[in-house]
Amino acid sequence: MTDAPAYPGQPLSEVLTPALIVDLDALDHNLARMARLAKEAGVRLRPHGKMHKSADLARLQMAHGAVGLCCQKVSEAEAFARAGVTDLLVTNEVRGAARIARLTALAATGAHVGVCVDDPANVPELSSAITAAGATLDVYVERDIGQGRCGVTSTADVVTLARAIDAAPGLSFAGLQAYHGNAQHLPTHAERSAAIDAALPLVAEAVSALRDICLPPPQVTGAGSGTFPAEAASGLYTELQCGSYAVLDVDYARLLDANDSRYDATWRHAVFVLTEVMSVTRPGLAVLDAGHKAHAIDSGLPVIADRPDLRVTGASDEHTTVDDPASTLAVGDRLRLIPGHCDPTFNLHDWIVACRGDTVAELWPVTARGCQW
Amino acid sequence: MTDAPAYPGQPLSEVLTPALIVDLDALDHNLARMARLAKEAGVRLRPHGKMHKSADLARLQMAHGAVGLCCQKVSEAEAFARAGVTDLLVTNEVRGAARIARLTALAATGAHVGVCVDDPANVPELSSAITAAGATLDVYVERDIGQGRCGVTSTADVVTLARAIDAAPGLSFAGLQAYHGNAQHLPTHAERSAAIDAALPLVAEAVSALRDICLPPPQVTGAGSGTFPAEAASGLYTELQCGSYAVLDVDYARLLDANDSRYDATWRHAVFVLTEVMSVTRPGLAVLDAGHKAHAIDSGLPVIADRPDLRVTGASDEHTTVDDPASTLAVGDRLRLIPGHCDPTFNLHDWIVACRGDTVAELWPVTARGCQW
């Protein structure tokens, strides 16, 4: 782990760049807003920890009423549990004896652990391991509702799996995992709505079939920051898994625009990569000290906060180039980049510099950074 | 730092996935080959450590005759020096009092440290700091030769900077940094050759002007894995900075193909992301447990080694989808992904699993992973 790039009380102007900064006022706003929206809709919130990978940020979410955290990897769940966040749903399948042994060992420590299945062969694997560990595991059936990735593809398979889970020693049938990842990033509200509207009948059919066999799903969990109002209003979902709402990024800001009444723009950017101009050798072009090892570009280039006159033109490993038509920038000038995609950006950093205004308030380790398996 | 995903002597089949693996036989082949090519051309090799960020890999390169290592950040140089690799050229400008203080403190520990400048204002900053530290610093003038990023853009500026460096207490004028990053990735040999052919007169003019003022550059350093034969044969360059040659990636493999006589295909893939099939719920589609938090996609998707029948169709944060037309894959099957881009892939991992055949030989920490400033 690298040295911390800052210390509490330090002026932001002195923090070594590039650094990942979180604006605590904006974060508080977003956390409070989502907590209110979930409460108004009568659904639980279990934010996705794969986004920020930070136990400190997770604790703030739980203080705002989140019931626990989602994560995507067993090693992430271990890292969160070590840091004191112990109600964890792995929204993913866990296969292989070694990984399953770590998952069940975690449950045996007293953590409340959930996991998804999409294959009948996985049920006895989980059951034997958790029984040997002397603990219990919440198990969700993952139903694919349009993502086309993991998850079973028919109601019959949902029923088969739920029955197998219910009958298996040590496993508790906890409900349905139904997340439509692709829908989150469709460009317009109408397209996102249509995708969820097409998915809801699949969820309704699964819920109905489970009720028919006297296994009503205790939870129906899913949804992301791009579509959650639809799931929350569906009368089917009981739990939201949104992650990006906490900090926003370029991609979500583009989607959740002011013309979109249900997905309005009162979320605030809370995560930035603080960067410094390091070279200006020709008019109109500035080079920043942060490249795509500091801000993830898988969903596009970053945008420079508060400077509509500047435009990012490219990013290489350690540099970002900026079109500065009026040649306003000089070496040492500092800018805040809004990352194209928040999740993999957090994963590039060891530390989150949490700020109030222009002062460093806290240093948070990125608890589950780099957790691969 | 995460736990190591493997241990020496372990069969590769038991390593927790996803994991970054390096094939030591292929690596040895590449290191020996580049050492021979550099020796035949009569130039020094100072491989770029930003690619692998590994002190263990750097030590192998030095055992093959490399004179030292390049890095891109002061914090990388610190990490390498702590791990015993102490001849370090920062192929980048270092600005700001805090960063410069760390660079000069490193030189004061006895490390042999070089750095680039492209701004006269940087010279007295470096000089004051290194003098205060009681040490000396090698300083290179960076000449832009087509990358359009850092570096001065005229021979006159080269001369001005060289004179300033030469006159500044504590600084030793070490030569020219002249790296054409864009040229490395041009699709054909003809285009790459043309780009370097266009750049060489700029280098020649700078060298000649420096000789005229009795400041002949001790080193002319640059070149990457895509173009180095041209720089090596130029009679101008004295040192190569190639990085990717050590392991190759999808992008370089595409460039350095067998139709390209000077850039031939006898490099071998030495880095892979070992991954496991985690879900197969529909015919023809398999889901892998490694997404773009395990293999960088800034230069394109990965390719599956030894399986031309399979095609990667997409990558999200934690998953990669594979088109498997004959539905050959089952949960638990293992594949090796050749990363689209090696540099940022190493930076996603804490550990390199170094293998001989199917057995783990050594575990190497990614020494400078996440070094941001």
Tab-separated table of C-alpha atoms in Angstrom, chain A residues 14 16 276 332 334, chain B residues 74 94-105 122 125-126 129 373:
chain	number	residue	atom	x	y	z
A	14	GLU	CA	-0.905	21.031	-0.694
A	16	LEU	CA	0.259	15.528	-3.599
A	276	GLU	CA	-1.914	19.518	-11.483
A	332	GLY	CA	1.207	24.157	-11.027
A	334	ARG	CA	-4.794	22.561	-10.110
B	74	VAL	CA	8.782	10.136	-8.183
B	94	VAL	CA	8.880	16.784	-11.867
B	95	ARG	CA	7.219	19.991	-10.726
B	96	GLY	CA	6.153	21.419	-7.390
B	97	ALA	CA	8.279	21.838	-4.272
B	98	ALA	CA	6.912	18.754	-2.490
B	99	ARG	CA	7.603	16.356	-5.365
B	100	ILE	CA	11.021	17.881	-6.061
B	101	ALA	CA	11.944	17.524	-2.381
B	102	ARG	CA	11.164	13.799	-2.533
B	103	LEU	CA	13.170	13.394	-5.746
B	104	THR	CA	16.236	15.150	-4.373
B	105	ALA	CA	15.966	13.334	-1.034
B	122	ASN	CA	12.188	24.059	-13.520
B	125	GLU	CA	13.859	24.686	-8.664
B	126	LEU	CA	15.767	21.420	-9.131
B	129	ALA	CA	16.619	21.496	-3.913
B	373	TRP	CA	2.590	11.114	-7.716
